[in-house]
CSV table of C-alpha atoms in Angstrom, one decimal:
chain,number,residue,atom,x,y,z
Z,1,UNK,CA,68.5,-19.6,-54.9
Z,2,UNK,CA,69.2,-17.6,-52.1
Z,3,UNK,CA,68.3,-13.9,-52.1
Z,4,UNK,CA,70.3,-11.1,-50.1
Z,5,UNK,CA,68.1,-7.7,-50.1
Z,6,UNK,CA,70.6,-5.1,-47.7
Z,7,UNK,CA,73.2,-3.0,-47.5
Z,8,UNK,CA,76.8,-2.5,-49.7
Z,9,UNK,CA,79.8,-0.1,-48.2
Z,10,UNK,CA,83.0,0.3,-49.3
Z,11,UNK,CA,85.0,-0.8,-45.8
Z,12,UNK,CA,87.6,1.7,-45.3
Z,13,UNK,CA,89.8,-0.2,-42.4
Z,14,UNK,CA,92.5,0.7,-40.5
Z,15,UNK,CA,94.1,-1.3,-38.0
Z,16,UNK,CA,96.0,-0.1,-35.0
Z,17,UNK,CA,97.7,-2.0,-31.9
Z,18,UNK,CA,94.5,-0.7,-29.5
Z,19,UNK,CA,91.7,1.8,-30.7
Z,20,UNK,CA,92.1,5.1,-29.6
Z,21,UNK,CA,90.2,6.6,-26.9
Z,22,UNK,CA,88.0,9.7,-27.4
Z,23,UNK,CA,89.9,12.6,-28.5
Z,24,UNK,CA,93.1,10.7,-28.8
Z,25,UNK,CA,95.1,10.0,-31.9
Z,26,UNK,CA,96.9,6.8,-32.4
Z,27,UNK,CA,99.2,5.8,-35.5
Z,28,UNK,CA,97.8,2.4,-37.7
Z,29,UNK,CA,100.2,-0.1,-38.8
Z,30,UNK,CA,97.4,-0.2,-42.4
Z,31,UNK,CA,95.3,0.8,-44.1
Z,32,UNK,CA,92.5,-0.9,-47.1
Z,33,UNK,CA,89.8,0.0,-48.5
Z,34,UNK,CA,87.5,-3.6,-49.2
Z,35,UNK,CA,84.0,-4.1,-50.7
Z,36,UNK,CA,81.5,-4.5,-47.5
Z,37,UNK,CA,78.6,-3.7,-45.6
Z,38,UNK,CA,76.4,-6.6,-43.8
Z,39,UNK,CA,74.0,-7.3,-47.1
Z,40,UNK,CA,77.0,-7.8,-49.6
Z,41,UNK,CA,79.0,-9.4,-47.2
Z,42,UNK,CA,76.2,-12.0,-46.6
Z,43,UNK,CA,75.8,-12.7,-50.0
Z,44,UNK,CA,79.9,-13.1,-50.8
Z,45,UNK,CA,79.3,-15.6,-47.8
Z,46,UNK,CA,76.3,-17.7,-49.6
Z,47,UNK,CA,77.9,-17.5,-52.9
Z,48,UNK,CA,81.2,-19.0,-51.3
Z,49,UNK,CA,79.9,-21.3,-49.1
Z,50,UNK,CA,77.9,-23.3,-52.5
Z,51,UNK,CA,74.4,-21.4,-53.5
Z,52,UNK,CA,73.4,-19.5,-56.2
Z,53,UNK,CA,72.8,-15.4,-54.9
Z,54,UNK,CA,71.3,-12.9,-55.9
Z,55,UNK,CA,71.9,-9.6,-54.1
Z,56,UNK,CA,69.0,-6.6,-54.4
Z,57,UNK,CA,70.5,-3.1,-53.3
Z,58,UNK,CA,71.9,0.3,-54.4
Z,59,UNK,CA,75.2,1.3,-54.7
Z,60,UNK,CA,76.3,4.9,-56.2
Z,61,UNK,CA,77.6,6.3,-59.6
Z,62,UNK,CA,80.7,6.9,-57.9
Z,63,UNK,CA,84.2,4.6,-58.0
Z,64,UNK,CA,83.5,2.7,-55.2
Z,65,UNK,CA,80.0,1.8,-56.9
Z,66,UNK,CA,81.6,0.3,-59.5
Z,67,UNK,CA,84.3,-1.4,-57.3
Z,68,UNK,CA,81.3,-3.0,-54.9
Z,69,UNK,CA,79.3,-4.4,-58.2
Z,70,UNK,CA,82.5,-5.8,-59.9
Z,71,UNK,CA,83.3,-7.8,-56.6
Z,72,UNK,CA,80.0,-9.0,-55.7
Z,73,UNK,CA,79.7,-10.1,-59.7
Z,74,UNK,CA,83.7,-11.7,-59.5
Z,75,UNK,CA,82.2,-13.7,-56.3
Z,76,UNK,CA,79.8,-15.1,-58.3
Z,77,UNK,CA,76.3,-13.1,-56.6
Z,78,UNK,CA,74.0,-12.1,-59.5
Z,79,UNK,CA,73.9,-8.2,-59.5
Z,80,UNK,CA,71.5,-7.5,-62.6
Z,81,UNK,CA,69.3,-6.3,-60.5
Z,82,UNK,CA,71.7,-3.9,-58.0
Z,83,UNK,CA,70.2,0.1,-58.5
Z,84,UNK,CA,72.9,2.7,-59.1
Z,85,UNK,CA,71.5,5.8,-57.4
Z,86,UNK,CA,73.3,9.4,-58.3
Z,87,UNK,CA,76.0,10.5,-55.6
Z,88,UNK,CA,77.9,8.4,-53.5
Z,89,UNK,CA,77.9,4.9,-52.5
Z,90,UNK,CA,77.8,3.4,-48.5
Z,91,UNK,CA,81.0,3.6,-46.6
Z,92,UNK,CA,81.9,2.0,-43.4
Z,93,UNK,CA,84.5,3.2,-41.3
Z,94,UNK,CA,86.4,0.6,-39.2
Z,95,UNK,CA,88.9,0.0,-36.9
Z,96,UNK,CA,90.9,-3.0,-36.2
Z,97,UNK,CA,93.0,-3.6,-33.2
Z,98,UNK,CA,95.2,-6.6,-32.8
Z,99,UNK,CA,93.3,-8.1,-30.6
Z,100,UNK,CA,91.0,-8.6,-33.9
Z,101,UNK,CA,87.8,-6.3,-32.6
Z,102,UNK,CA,86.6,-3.9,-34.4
Z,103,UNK,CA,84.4,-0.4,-34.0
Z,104,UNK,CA,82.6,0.5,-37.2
Z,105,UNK,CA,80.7,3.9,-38.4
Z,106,UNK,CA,78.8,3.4,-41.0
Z,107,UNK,CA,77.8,6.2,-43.7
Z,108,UNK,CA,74.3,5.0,-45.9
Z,109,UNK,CA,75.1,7.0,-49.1
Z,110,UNK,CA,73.0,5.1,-51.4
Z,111,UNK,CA,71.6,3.1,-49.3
Z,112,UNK,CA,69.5,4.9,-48.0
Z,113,UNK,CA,68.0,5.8,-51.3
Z,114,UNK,CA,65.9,2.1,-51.3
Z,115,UNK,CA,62.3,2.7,-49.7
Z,116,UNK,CA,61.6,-0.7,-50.7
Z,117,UNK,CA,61.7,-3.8,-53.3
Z,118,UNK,CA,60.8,-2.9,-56.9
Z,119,UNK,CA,58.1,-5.5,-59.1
Z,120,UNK,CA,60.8,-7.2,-60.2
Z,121,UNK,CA,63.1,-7.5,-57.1
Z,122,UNK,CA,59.3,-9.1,-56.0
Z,123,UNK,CA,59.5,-11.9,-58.1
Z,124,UNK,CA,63.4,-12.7,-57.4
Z,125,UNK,CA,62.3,-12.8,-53.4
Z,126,UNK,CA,59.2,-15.0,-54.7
Z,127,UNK,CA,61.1,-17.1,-56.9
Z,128,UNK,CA,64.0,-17.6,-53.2
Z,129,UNK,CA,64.6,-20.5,-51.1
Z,130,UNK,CA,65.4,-17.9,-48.5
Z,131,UNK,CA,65.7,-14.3,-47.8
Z,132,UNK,CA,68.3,-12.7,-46.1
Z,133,UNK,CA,67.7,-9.2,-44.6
Z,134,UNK,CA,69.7,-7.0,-41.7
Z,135,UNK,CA,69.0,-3.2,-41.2
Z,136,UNK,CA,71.4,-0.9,-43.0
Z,137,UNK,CA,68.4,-0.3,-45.1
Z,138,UNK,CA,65.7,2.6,-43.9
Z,139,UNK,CA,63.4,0.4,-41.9
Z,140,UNK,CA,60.4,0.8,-44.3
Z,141,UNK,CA,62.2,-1.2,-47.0
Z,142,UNK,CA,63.8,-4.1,-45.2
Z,143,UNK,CA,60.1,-4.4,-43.9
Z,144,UNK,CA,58.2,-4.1,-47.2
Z,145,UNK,CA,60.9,-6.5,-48.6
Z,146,UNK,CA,60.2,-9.2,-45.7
Z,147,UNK,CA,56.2,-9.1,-46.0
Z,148,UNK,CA,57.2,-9.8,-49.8
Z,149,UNK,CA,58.6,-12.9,-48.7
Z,150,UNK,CA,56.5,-14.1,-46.1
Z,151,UNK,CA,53.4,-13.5,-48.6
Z,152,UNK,CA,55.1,-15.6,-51.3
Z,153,UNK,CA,56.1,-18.3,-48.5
Z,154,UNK,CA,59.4,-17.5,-48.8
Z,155,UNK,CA,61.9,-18.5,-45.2
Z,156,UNK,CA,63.2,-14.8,-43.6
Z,157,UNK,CA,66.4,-14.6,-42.1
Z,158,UNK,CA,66.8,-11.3,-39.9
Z,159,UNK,CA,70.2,-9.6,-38.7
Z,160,UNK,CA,68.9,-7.6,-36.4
Z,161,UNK,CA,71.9,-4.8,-36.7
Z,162,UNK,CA,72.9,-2.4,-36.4
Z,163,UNK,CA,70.7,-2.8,-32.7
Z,164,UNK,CA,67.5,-0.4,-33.1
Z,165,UNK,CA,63.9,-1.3,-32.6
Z,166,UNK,CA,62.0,-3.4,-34.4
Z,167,UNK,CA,58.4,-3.0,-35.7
Z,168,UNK,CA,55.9,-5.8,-35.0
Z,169,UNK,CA,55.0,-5.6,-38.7
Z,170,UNK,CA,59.0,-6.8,-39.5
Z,171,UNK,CA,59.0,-9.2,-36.8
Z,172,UNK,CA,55.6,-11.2,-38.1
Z,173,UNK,CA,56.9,-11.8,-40.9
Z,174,UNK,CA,60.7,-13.0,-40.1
Z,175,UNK,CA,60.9,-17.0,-39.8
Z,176,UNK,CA,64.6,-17.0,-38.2
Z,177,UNK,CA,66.1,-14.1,-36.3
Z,178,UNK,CA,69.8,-14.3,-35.9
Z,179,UNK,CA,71.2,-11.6,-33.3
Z,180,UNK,CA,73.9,-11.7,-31.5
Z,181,UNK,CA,74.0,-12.2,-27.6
Z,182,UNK,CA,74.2,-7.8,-27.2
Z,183,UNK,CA,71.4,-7.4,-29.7
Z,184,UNK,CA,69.0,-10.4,-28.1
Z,185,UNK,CA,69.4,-8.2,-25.1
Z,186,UNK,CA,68.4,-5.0,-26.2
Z,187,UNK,CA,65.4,-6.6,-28.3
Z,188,UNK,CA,64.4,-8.6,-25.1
Z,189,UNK,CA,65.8,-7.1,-22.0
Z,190,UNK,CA,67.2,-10.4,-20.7
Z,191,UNK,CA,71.1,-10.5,-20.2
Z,192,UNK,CA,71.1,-14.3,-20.2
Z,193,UNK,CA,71.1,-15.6,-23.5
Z,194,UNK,CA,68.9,-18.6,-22.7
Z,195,UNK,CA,65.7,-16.3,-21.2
Z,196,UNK,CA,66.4,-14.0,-24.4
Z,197,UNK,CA,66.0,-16.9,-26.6
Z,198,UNK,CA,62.4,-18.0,-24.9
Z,199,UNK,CA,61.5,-14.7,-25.2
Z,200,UNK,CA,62.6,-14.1,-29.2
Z,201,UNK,CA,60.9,-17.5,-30.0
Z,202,UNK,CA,57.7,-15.5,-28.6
Z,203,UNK,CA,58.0,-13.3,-31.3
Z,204,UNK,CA,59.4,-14.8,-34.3
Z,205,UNK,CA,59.5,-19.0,-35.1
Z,206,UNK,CA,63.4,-19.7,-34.9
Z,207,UNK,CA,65.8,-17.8,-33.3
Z,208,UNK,CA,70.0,-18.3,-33.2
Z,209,UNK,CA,71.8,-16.2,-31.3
Z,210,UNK,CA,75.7,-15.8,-31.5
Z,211,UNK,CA,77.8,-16.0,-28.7
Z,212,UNK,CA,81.3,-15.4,-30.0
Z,213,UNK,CA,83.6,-17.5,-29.0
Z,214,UNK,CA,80.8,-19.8,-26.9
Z,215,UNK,CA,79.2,-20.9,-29.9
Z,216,UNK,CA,75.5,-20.4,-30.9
Z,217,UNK,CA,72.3,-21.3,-29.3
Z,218,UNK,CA,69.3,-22.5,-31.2
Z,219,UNK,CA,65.9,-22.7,-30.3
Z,220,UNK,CA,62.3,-23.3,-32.3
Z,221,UNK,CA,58.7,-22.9,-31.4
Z,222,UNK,CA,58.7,-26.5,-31.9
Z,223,UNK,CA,60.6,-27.1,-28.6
Z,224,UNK,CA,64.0,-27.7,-30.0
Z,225,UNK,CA,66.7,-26.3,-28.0
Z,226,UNK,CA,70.9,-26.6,-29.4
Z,227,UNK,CA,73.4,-25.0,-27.9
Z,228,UNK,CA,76.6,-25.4,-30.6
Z,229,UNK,CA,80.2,-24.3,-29.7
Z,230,UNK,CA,82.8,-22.2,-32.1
Z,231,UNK,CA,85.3,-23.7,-33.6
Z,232,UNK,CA,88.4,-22.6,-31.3
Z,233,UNK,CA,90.4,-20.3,-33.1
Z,234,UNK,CA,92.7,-17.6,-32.9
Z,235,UNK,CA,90.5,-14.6,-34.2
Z,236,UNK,CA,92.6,-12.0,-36.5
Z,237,UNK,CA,89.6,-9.8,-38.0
Z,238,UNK,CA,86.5,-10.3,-36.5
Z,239,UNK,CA,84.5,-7.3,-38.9
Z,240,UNK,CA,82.4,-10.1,-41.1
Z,241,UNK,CA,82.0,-13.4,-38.7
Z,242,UNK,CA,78.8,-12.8,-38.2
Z,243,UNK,CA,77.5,-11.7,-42.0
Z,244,UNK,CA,79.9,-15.1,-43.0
Z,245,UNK,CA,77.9,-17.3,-40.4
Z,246,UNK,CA,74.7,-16.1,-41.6
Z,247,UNK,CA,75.1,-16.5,-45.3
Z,248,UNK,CA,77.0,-19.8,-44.0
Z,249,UNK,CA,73.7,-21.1,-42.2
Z,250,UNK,CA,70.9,-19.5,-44.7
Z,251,UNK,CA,73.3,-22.1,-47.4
Z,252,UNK,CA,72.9,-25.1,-45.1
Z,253,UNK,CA,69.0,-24.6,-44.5
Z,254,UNK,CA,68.5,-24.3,-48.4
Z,255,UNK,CA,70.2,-27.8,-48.5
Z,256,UNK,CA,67.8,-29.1,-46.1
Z,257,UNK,CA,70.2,-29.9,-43.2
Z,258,UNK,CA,69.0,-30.4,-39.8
Z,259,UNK,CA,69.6,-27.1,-37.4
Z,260,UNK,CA,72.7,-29.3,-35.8
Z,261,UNK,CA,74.3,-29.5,-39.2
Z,262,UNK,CA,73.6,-26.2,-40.7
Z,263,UNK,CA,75.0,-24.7,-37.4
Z,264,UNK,CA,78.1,-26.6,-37.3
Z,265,UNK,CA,78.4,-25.7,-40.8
Z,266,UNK,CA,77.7,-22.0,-39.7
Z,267,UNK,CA,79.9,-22.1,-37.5
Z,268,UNK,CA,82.8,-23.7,-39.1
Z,269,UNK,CA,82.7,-21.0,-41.8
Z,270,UNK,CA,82.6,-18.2,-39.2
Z,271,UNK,CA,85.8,-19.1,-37.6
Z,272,UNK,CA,87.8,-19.4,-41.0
Z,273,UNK,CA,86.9,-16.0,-41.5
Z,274,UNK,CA,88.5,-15.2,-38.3
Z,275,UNK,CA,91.5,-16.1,-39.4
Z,276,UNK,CA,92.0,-13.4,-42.0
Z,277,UNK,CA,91.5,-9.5,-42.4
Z,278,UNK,CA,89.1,-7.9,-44.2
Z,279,UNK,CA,85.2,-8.4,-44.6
Z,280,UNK,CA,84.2,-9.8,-48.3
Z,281,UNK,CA,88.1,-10.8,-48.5
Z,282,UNK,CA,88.0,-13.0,-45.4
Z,283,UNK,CA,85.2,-15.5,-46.7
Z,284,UNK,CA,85.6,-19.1,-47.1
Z,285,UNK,CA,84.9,-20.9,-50.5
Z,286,UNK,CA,82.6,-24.3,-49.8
Z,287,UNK,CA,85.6,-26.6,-50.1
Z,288,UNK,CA,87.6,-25.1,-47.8
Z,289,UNK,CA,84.0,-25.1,-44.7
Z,290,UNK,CA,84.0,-28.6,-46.1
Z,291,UNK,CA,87.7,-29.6,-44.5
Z,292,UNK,CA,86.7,-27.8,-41.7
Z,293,UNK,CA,84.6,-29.7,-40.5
Z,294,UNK,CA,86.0,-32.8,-41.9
């Protein structure tokens, strides 16, 4: 079982031919409002991609509470233990031009209401294969939830975003940070992804780091280094590649693959999100990462 302890939003999209520029108003070609935010969204991804989920989070006593629970639940991720706090539930604004990028405010709402795992969100992370974090949480609780796992020997998987700093406290007890290449520069102040990955795997025992359309680079204490290429594709919506290639990779590492294989795997089910709109909506089911590959 794979737990997901994070963030859920409602996404409220719209998608233009460019994004304006400040103080200019452009007219959208549409408008959705999807089930999001980086912790749901990672564990629609697991769920999809083959492992049993269960997602540990707030969402309010509003509409698009009840919206958020009744997707993650139709996707399969176990939400008896999601907390409905009184007033509104997490939005995330975005933009989407055709180009598929994306520039995303995000509101906490009741998110911001979780200081940290309960007794008996403790004994789901105990009883994980893996953890899955990011930080649309307040800081306190992502970190509380993390020493949880690391106490219980339970694997950590970071998403280091949105970019802010991180306590030492977080960072001993994360087994795999997975930033991006921007983020892996502001946590290490090396531009080149390479010298940022020597100097993550100082801190923390794995580290992946996400290169867009130049793959991912993998390196461990250990000495291994792996440098694995994207699938080419044409992207569409790039709002939940990276929440899809974590869940995606946190999958393959419960299985036991080798990092080659669980980054391929990764990888592949990044780009067929790519390849659609939307955040939860864009994630691949196992058989379809399966063909993928091949």
């Amino acid at each position: 079982m794979i737990t997901v302890f994070g963030s859920a939003n409602m996404d409220l999209a719209a998608y233009v031919g460019r994004a304006p520029k400040l103080g200019e108003t452009v007219t959208g070609r549409d408008f959705r409002t999807v089930p999001g935010g980086k912790g749901a969204n990672q564990a629609i991804a697991a769920a999809r991609a083959g492992a049993p989920v269960t997602f540990l989070g707030a969402v309010g006593d509003d509409a698009f509470g009840a919206e958020m629970r009744d997707t993650l639940a139709g996707a399969g991720v176990d939400v008896g233990l999601l907390r409905r706090a009184p007033g509104v539930s997490g939005i995330a604004h975005i933009v989407v031009d055709d180009e598929g990028g994306n520039s995303i405010i995000v509101v906490p709402g009741a998110n911001g209401t979780v200081t940290g795992p309960t007794a008996a969100e403790r004994d789901v992370i105990a009883a994980s294969q893996a953890l899955l974090l990011q930080l649309e949480l307040p800081m306190p609780a992502v970190t509380a939830a993390a020493r949880a796992a690391r106490e219980a020997g339970v694997p950590v998987i970071l998403t280091p975003a949105p970019a802010q700093p991180l306590p030492g406290a977080l960072l001993d007890a994360v087994t795999l940070l997975l930033p991006n290449e921007h983020e892996a520069a502001g946590i290490t102040g090396a531009a080149d992804p390479g010298a940022a990955l020597d100097k993550l795997l100082e801190r923390v025992e794995e580290a992946v780091i996400t290169l867009g359309s130049q793959g991912a680079l993998y390196g461990s204490r250990a000495g291994e280094r792996l440098h694995v290429p994207a699938v080419p594709v044409k992207a569409v919506d790039t709002t939940a590649a990276g929440d899809t290639f974590a869940g995606a990779l946190a999958v393959a590492r419960a299985e036991g693959r080798p990092a080659a294989d669980a980054l391929r795997f990764a990888a592949a089910a990044a780009a067929l999100s790519v390849r659609r709109e939307g955040a939860s909506t864009s994630m691949p089911l196992r058989a379809e990462i399966d063909a993928e590959i091949g």
